[in-house]
């Protein structure tokens, strides 16, 4: 996902939101959870449940597809009492996290929840960018700078 | 023949209790946690995930702990767990071109775009045991260099620019799945790669080594190895968009092999491909060598070596299957053995009646005809 693209249409906005919520840390979710008045009677439409997603690759990186192996994925679909439906899904076996992500996804569709979830998503995005920059800088430090020894009569 | 026999429940209970005790070890030593295993024995976790064919570092760590560090046992446990879960779907192909690179090296080009990025490698270490690691010594932060990692070109693309390497067909057909359909030979290359990706590292390493030593034609170069984090994207039908589920660490190896050409195909480089869960360079390299060796028929090469024999390689590379069949021999075979015992006794009697050998209790006497 290109997280830096400015979300324009609602689908792209939701795509960005779900993709970021999938990457939320427990601490980030907990903090937002406290700030949000989560209704107690959320309806579970599906799950929360853990299952498998087959990860695929491409032969040679760019050829035909093949099945590499599976990953655990937890997912949840919920409906708020006010009617908004939310989806949550992420790698791993943490069903509770997936359900929280789904509730936040639904809350983002409400007037009160929208700014809180938006702030959380920005926070997650900032952290991911920072982590990537750090990791890139650490990898870049291991780049080999070749130098050629003087040889021959050139 | 298998016959149900009752008994041994108490012995089994006590054996498992003893196992739990030995697994815990000395109670004065703190228990190891899954987080410690995922953080500090991460390559063991990677291997278990790769060969169990299930990406979940936390569960893999738990399996390693449960198995007391026996890797194949841990792989077995995680593979078994996998079968209890429903399949939600398939991801979009992992994009190794744009993944977050943690290491990228090429043995074919020194100055390739993006450079040689060593990453967290054991290469160039002295392989001397390090007494400074005893205990919990302070570890300095990694060095950093600004400027980022833009434009890490693929080596295959560089060769492709000159049309000197075969191109992979980008046919978007749904690949066969060895976990869903019984294996039939010959296999498609996608199914073969799926098998190899979860194949035993030691077995594939030995086969790859055999190709280098002359058992099968092989003139390989490491075109490129890249290790990094790729985003997992999946379509959400309800929303009509693909969303990210998170990142997985993978290792990719592009092995480039010389090919002299045939009447139909020009001389060019051919490719062997390796893709493995986690940071697992040895496995990815071995996989790519095996993948290329198994393409012998495609290139009209003579199939003379074990590594080129698809049925041999694929049928024996899965260590869960292998350990199941080898280890089942220790289970009670009392009735089978009684049958064999009876048979050997009858054969022995018949043989002795023909007078070829003296009886056992005459073993001190000189052999055979000389005694007579």
Coordinates of N, CA and C in Angstrom, one line a residue, chain A:
Chain A
X1 N 0.8 -1.2 0.0 CA 0.0 0.0 0.0 C 0.9 1.2 0.0
X2 N 0.5 2.2 -0.8 CA 1.2 3.5 -0.8 C 0.5 4.4 0.3
X3 N 1.0 4.3 1.5 CA 0.4 5.0 2.6 C 0.5 6.5 2.5
X4 N 1.4 7.0 1.6 CA 1.6 8.4 1.6 C 0.7 9.1 0.6
X5 N 0.0 8.3 -0.2 CA -1.0 8.9 -1.1 C -2.1 9.6 -0.4
X6 N -2.5 10.7 -0.9 CA -3.6 11.5 -0.2 C -4.9 10.8 -0.5
X7 N -5.6 10.3 0.6 CA -6.8 9.6 0.3 C -7.9 10.6 -0.2
X8 N -8.5 10.2 -1.3 CA -9.5 11.1 -1.9 C -10.9 10.4 -1.8
X9 N -11.1 9.3 -2.5 CA -12.4 8.8 -2.4 C -12.6 7.9 -1.2
X10 N -13.8 7.7 -0.7 CA -14.1 7.0 0.5 C -13.4 5.6 0.6
X11 N -13.4 4.9 -0.6 CA -12.8 3.6 -0.6 C -11.3 3.6 -0.3
X12 N -10.6 4.6 -0.9 CA -9.2 4.7 -0.7 C -8.9 5.1 0.8
X13 N -9.8 5.9 1.3 CA -9.7 6.4 2.7 C -9.9 5.2 3.6
X14 N -10.8 4.3 3.3 CA -11.0 3.2 4.1 C -9.9 2.2 4.0
X15 N -9.4 2.1 2.8 CA -8.2 1.2 2.6 C -7.0 1.6 3.4
X16 N -6.8 2.9 3.4 CA -5.7 3.5 4.2 C -5.9 3.2 5.7
X17 N -7.1 3.4 6.1 CA -7.5 3.3 7.5 C -7.3 1.8 8.0
X18 N -7.9 0.9 7.2 CA -7.8 -0.5 7.6 C -6.4 -1.0 7.6
X19 N -5.6 -0.5 6.6 CA -4.3 -1.0 6.4 C -3.4 -0.5 7.6
X20 N -3.7 0.8 8.1 CA -3.0 1.3 9.2 C -3.4 0.6 10.5
X21 N -4.7 0.4 10.7 CA -5.2 -0.2 11.9 C -4.7 -1.6 12.0
X22 N -4.4 -2.3 10.9 CA -3.8 -3.6 10.9 C -2.4 -3.6 11.5
X23 N -1.8 -2.4 11.5 CA -0.4 -2.3 11.9 C -0.3 -1.7 13.3
X24 N -1.5 -1.4 13.9 CA -1.5 -0.7 15.2 C -0.8 -1.6 16.3
X25 N -0.1 -0.9 17.2 CA 0.5 -1.7 18.3 C -0.6 -1.8 19.4
X26 N -0.4 -2.7 20.3 CA -1.4 -2.8 21.4 C -1.5 -1.5 22.2
X27 N -0.4 -0.9 22.4 CA -0.3 0.4 23.2 C -1.1 1.5 22.5
X28 N -1.0 1.5 21.1 CA -1.7 2.6 20.4 C -3.2 2.3 20.4
X29 N -3.6 1.1 20.3 CA -5.0 0.8 20.3 C -5.6 1.1 21.7
X30 N -4.8 0.7 22.8 CA -5.3 0.9 24.1 C -5.5 2.4 24.4
X31 N -4.6 3.2 24.0 CA -4.7 4.7 24.2 C -6.0 5.2 23.5
X32 N -6.2 4.9 22.3 CA -7.4 5.4 21.6 C -8.6 4.8 22.2
X33 N -8.6 3.6 22.6 CA -9.7 2.9 23.2 C -10.2 3.7 24.4
X34 N -9.3 4.2 25.2 CA -9.6 4.9 26.4 C -10.3 6.3 26.0
X35 N -9.8 6.9 24.9 CA -10.3 8.2 24.5 C -11.7 8.1 23.8
X36 N -12.1 6.9 23.4 CA -13.3 6.7 22.6 C -14.4 6.1 23.5
X37 N -15.6 6.7 23.4 CA -16.7 6.1 24.1 C -17.2 4.9 23.3
X38 N -16.6 3.7 23.6 CA -17.0 2.5 22.9 C -18.3 2.0 23.4
X39 N -19.4 1.9 22.6 CA -20.7 1.4 23.1 C -20.5 -0.1 23.5
X40 N -21.2 -0.5 24.5 CA -21.0 -1.8 25.0 C -21.7 -2.9 24.2
X41 N -22.8 -2.4 23.4 CA -23.5 -3.4 22.7 C -23.2 -3.4 21.2
X42 N -21.9 -3.8 20.9 CA -21.5 -3.9 19.6 C -21.9 -5.3 19.1
X43 N -22.4 -5.4 17.9 CA -22.8 -6.7 17.3 C -21.7 -7.3 16.5
X44 N -21.4 -8.5 16.8 CA -20.3 -9.2 16.0 C -21.0 -9.9 14.8
X45 N -20.7 -9.3 13.7 CA -21.3 -9.9 12.4 C -20.5 -11.1 12.0
X46 N -19.2 -11.0 12.2 CA -18.4 -12.2 11.8 C -17.2 -12.2 12.8
X47 N -16.9 -13.4 13.3 CA -15.8 -13.5 14.2 C -16.0 -12.8 15.5
X48 N -14.9 -12.4 16.2 CA -13.6 -12.4 15.7 C -13.0 -13.9 15.6
X49 N -12.2 -14.1 14.6 CA -11.8 -15.4 14.3 C -10.4 -15.4 13.7
X50 N -9.6 -16.5 13.9 CA -8.3 -16.6 13.3 C -8.3 -17.7 12.3
X51 N -7.7 -17.4 11.2 CA -7.6 -18.4 10.1 C -6.3 -18.2 9.3
X52 N -6.3 -18.7 8.1 CA -5.1 -18.7 7.3 C -5.3 -17.9 6.0
X53 N -4.3 -17.2 5.6 CA -4.2 -16.7 4.3 C -3.0 -17.2 3.6
X54 N -3.2 -17.8 2.4 CA -2.1 -18.3 1.6 C -1.3 -17.1 1.0
X55 N -0.1 -17.0 1.4 CA 0.8 -16.0 0.8 C 1.3 -16.5 -0.5
X56 N 1.2 -15.6 -1.5 CA 1.7 -16.1 -2.8 C 2.9 -15.2 -3.2
X57 N 3.7 -15.8 -4.1 CA 4.9 -15.1 -4.6 C 4.8 -15.2 -6.1
X58 N 5.8 -14.6 -6.8 CA 5.9 -14.7 -8.2 C 7.3 -15.4 -8.5
X59 N 7.2 -16.4 -9.4 CA 8.5 -17.1 -9.8 C 9.4 -16.0 -10.4
X60 N 10.6 -16.0 -9.8 CA 11.6 -15.1 -10.2 C 11.3 -13.7 -9.8
X61 N 10.3 -13.5 -9.0 CA 9.9 -12.2 -8.5 C 8.9 -11.5 -9.4
X62 N 8.9 -11.9 -10.7 CA 8.0 -11.2 -11.6 C 7.3 -12.1 -12.6
X63 N 7.3 -13.5 -12.3 CA 6.7 -14.4 -13.3 C 5.3 -14.8 -12.7
X64 N 5.0 -16.1 -13.1 CA 3.7 -16.7 -12.7 C 3.7 -16.8 -11.1
X65 N 2.4 -16.9 -10.6 CA 2.2 -17.0 -9.2 C 2.5 -18.4 -8.7
X66 N 3.0 -18.5 -7.4 CA 3.0 -19.8 -6.7 C 2.7 -19.5 -5.3
X67 N 2.3 -20.6 -4.6 CA 1.9 -20.5 -3.2 C 3.1 -20.7 -2.4
X68 N 3.4 -19.7 -1.5 CA 4.7 -19.7 -0.7 C 4.4 -20.5 0.6
X69 N 3.3 -20.2 1.2 CA 3.0 -20.7 2.5 C 2.0 -19.9 3.2
X70 N 1.4 -20.3 4.3 CA 0.3 -19.6 4.8 C 0.7 -18.7 6.0
X71 N -0.1 -17.7 6.3 CA 0.1 -16.9 7.5 C -1.2 -16.9 8.3
X72 N -1.0 -16.8 9.6 CA -2.3 -16.6 10.4 C -2.8 -15.2 10.3
X73 N -4.1 -15.1 10.2 CA -4.7 -13.8 10.1 C -5.9 -13.8 11.0
X74 N -6.1 -12.7 11.8 CA -7.3 -12.6 12.6 C -8.2 -11.5 12.0
X75 N -9.5 -11.8 12.0 CA -10.4 -10.8 11.4 C -11.7 -10.7 12.2
X76 N -12.4 -9.6 12.0 CA -13.6 -9.4 12.7 C -14.5 -8.4 11.9
X77 N -15.8 -8.6 11.9 CA -16.7 -7.6 11.4 C -17.7 -7.3 12.4
X78 N -17.9 -6.0 12.7 CA -18.8 -5.6 13.8 C -19.8 -4.5 13.3
X79 N -20.9 -4.4 14.0 CA -21.9 -3.3 13.7 C -22.1 -2.6 15.0
X80 N -22.0 -1.2 15.0 CA -22.2 -0.4 16.1 C -23.8 -0.3 16.3
X81 N -24.2 0.0 17.5 CA -25.7 0.2 17.7 C -26.2 1.3 16.8
X82 N -25.4 2.3 16.4 CA -25.8 3.3 15.5 C -25.9 2.9 14.0
X83 N -25.4 1.6 13.8 CA -25.6 1.1 12.4 C -24.3 0.9 11.6
X84 N -23.2 1.6 12.0 CA -22.0 1.6 11.2 C -21.4 0.2 11.3
X85 N -20.9 -0.3 10.1 CA -20.2 -1.6 10.1 C -18.7 -1.3 9.9
X86 N -17.9 -2.1 10.7 CA -16.5 -2.0 10.6 C -15.8 -3.3 10.4
X87 N -14.7 -3.3 9.7 CA -13.9 -4.5 9.4 C -12.5 -4.3 10.0
X88 N -12.1 -5.4 10.6 CA -10.7 -5.4 11.1 C -10.0 -6.7 10.7
X89 N -8.8 -6.6 10.2 CA -8.1 -7.9 9.9 C -6.6 -7.5 9.9
X90 N -5.8 -8.5 10.5 CA -4.4 -8.3 10.6 C -3.7 -9.6 10.7
X91 N -2.4 -9.6 10.4 CA -1.6 -10.8 10.6 C -1.6 -11.2 12.0
X92 N -1.5 -12.5 12.3 CA -1.3 -12.9 13.7 C -2.6 -13.6 14.3
X93 N -2.5 -14.0 15.5 CA -3.5 -14.8 16.1 C -4.3 -14.0 17.2
X94 N -4.2 -12.7 17.2 CA -4.8 -11.9 18.2 C -6.2 -11.4 17.8
X95 N -7.2 -12.2 18.2 CA -8.6 -12.0 17.8 C -9.1 -10.7 18.4
X96 N -8.7 -10.4 19.6 CA -9.1 -9.2 20.3 C -8.7 -8.0 19.6
X97 N -7.4 -8.0 19.2 CA -6.9 -6.8 18.4 C -7.7 -6.6 17.2
X98 N -8.0 -7.7 16.5 CA -8.8 -7.6 15.2 C -10.2 -7.0 15.5
X99 N -10.8 -7.4 16.6 CA -12.1 -6.9 16.9 C -12.0 -5.4 17.3
X100 N -11.0 -5.0 18.0 CA -10.8 -3.6 18.3 C -10.6 -2.8 17.1
X101 N -9.8 -3.3 16.1 CA -9.6 -2.6 14.9 C -10.9 -2.5 14.1
X102 N -11.8 -3.5 14.2 CA -13.0 -3.4 13.5 C -13.9 -2.4 14.1
X103 N -13.9 -2.3 15.4 CA -14.8 -1.3 16.1 C -14.3 0.1 15.8
X104 N -13.0 0.3 15.8 CA -12.4 1.6 15.4 C -12.7 1.9 14.0
X105 N -12.7 0.9 13.1 CA -13.0 1.2 11.7 C -14.5 1.7 11.6
X106 N -15.4 1.1 12.4 CA -16.8 1.5 12.3 C -16.9 2.9 13.0
X107 N -16.2 3.1 14.1 CA -16.3 4.4 14.8 C -15.8 5.5 13.9
X108 N -14.9 5.2 13.0 CA -14.4 6.3 12.1 C -15.5 6.8 11.2
X109 N -16.6 6.0 11.1 CA -17.7 6.5 10.2 C -18.7 7.3 11.0
X110 N -18.4 7.5 12.3 CA -19.3 8.3 13.1 C -18.7 9.7 13.3
X111 N -19.5 10.7 13.6 CA -19.0 12.1 13.7 C -18.0 12.2 14.9
X112 N -18.4 11.5 16.0 CA -17.5 11.7 17.2 C -16.2 10.9 17.0
X113 N -16.3 9.7 16.4 CA -15.2 8.8 16.3 C -14.2 9.3 15.3
X114 N -14.7 9.9 14.2 CA -13.8 10.1 13.0 C -12.5 10.8 13.4
X115 N -12.6 11.9 14.1 CA -11.3 12.6 14.4 C -10.3 11.8 15.2
X116 N -10.9 11.0 16.2 CA -10.1 10.2 17.1 C -9.4 9.1 16.3
X117 N -10.1 8.4 15.4 CA -9.5 7.4 14.7 C -8.5 7.9 13.6
X118 N -8.9 9.1 13.1 CA -8.0 9.7 12.1 C -6.6 10.1 12.8
X119 N -6.7 10.6 14.0 CA -5.5 10.9 14.7 C -4.7 9.6 15.0
X120 N -5.4 8.6 15.4 CA -4.7 7.3 15.6 C -4.0 6.8 14.3
X121 N -4.7 6.9 13.2 CA -4.1 6.5 11.9 C -2.9 7.3 11.6
X122 N -3.0 8.6 11.8 CA -1.8 9.5 11.5 C -0.6 9.1 12.4
X123 N -0.9 8.8 13.7 CA 0.1 8.4 14.6 C 0.8 7.1 14.1
X124 N 0.0 6.1 13.7 CA 0.5 4.8 13.3 C 1.4 5.1 12.0
X125 N 0.9 5.9 11.1 CA 1.6 6.2 9.9 C 2.9 6.8 10.2
X126 N 2.9 7.8 11.1 CA 4.2 8.5 11.5 C 5.2 7.5 12.1
X127 N 4.7 6.6 13.0 CA 5.6 5.6 13.5 C 6.1 4.7 12.5
X128 N 5.3 4.2 11.6 CA 5.8 3.3 10.5 C 6.8 4.0 9.7
X129 N 6.5 5.2 9.3 CA 7.5 6.0 8.5 C 8.9 6.1 9.3
X130 N 8.7 6.4 10.5 CA 10.0 6.6 11.3 C 10.7 5.2 11.4
X131 N 10.0 4.2 11.6 CA 10.6 2.8 11.7 C 11.3 2.5 10.4
X132 N 10.6 2.8 9.3 CA 11.2 2.5 8.0 C 12.5 3.3 7.8
X133 N 12.4 4.6 8.1 CA 13.6 5.5 7.9 C 14.8 5.0 8.7
X134 N 14.5 4.6 10.0 CA 15.5 4.0 10.8 C 16.1 2.8 10.2
X135 N 15.2 1.9 9.9 CA 15.7 0.6 9.3 C 16.5 0.8 8.0
X136 N 16.0 1.7 7.1 CA 16.7 2.0 5.9 C 18.1 2.6 6.2
X137 N 18.1 3.5 7.2 CA 19.4 4.2 7.5 C 20.4 3.1 8.0
X138 N 19.9 2.2 8.8 CA 20.8 1.1 9.4 C 21.3 0.2 8.3
X139 N 20.4 -0.1 7.3 CA 20.8 -0.9 6.2 C 21.8 -0.2 5.3
X140 N 21.5 1.1 5.1 CA 22.3 1.9 4.2 C 23.8 2.0 4.8
X141 N 23.9 2.0 6.1 CA 25.2 2.0 6.7 C 26.0 0.8 6.4
X142 N 25.4 -0.3 6.0 CA 26.1 -1.5 5.6 C 26.4 -1.6 4.1
X143 N 26.2 -0.5 3.4 CA 26.5 -0.5 2.0 C 28.0 -0.5 1.8
X144 N 28.4 -1.3 0.9 CA 29.9 -1.4 0.6 C 30.3 -0.3 -0.3
X145 N 31.3 0.5 0.1 CA 31.9 1.5 -0.8 C 33.2 0.9 -1.3
X146 N 33.1 0.5 -2.5 CA 34.3 -0.1 -3.1 C 35.4 0.9 -3.4
X147 N 36.6 0.6 -3.3 CA 37.6 1.5 -3.8 C 38.6 0.6 -4.5
X148 N 39.1 1.1 -5.7 CA 40.0 0.2 -6.5 C 41.4 0.5 -6.1
X149 N 42.2 -0.5 -5.8 CA 43.6 -0.3 -5.5 C 44.3 0.1 -6.8
X150 N 45.3 0.9 -6.7 CA 46.1 1.3 -7.9 C 46.9 0.1 -8.3
X151 N 46.8 -0.2 -9.6 CA 47.5 -1.3 -10.2 C 48.0 -1.0 -11.6
X152 N 48.9 -1.7 -12.0 CA 49.4 -1.6 -13.4 C 50.0 -0.2 -13.6
X153 N 50.3 0.2 -14.9 CA 50.9 1.4 -15.2 C 49.9 2.3 -15.9
X154 N 48.8 2.6 -15.2 CA 47.7 3.4 -15.9 C 47.9 4.9 -15.6

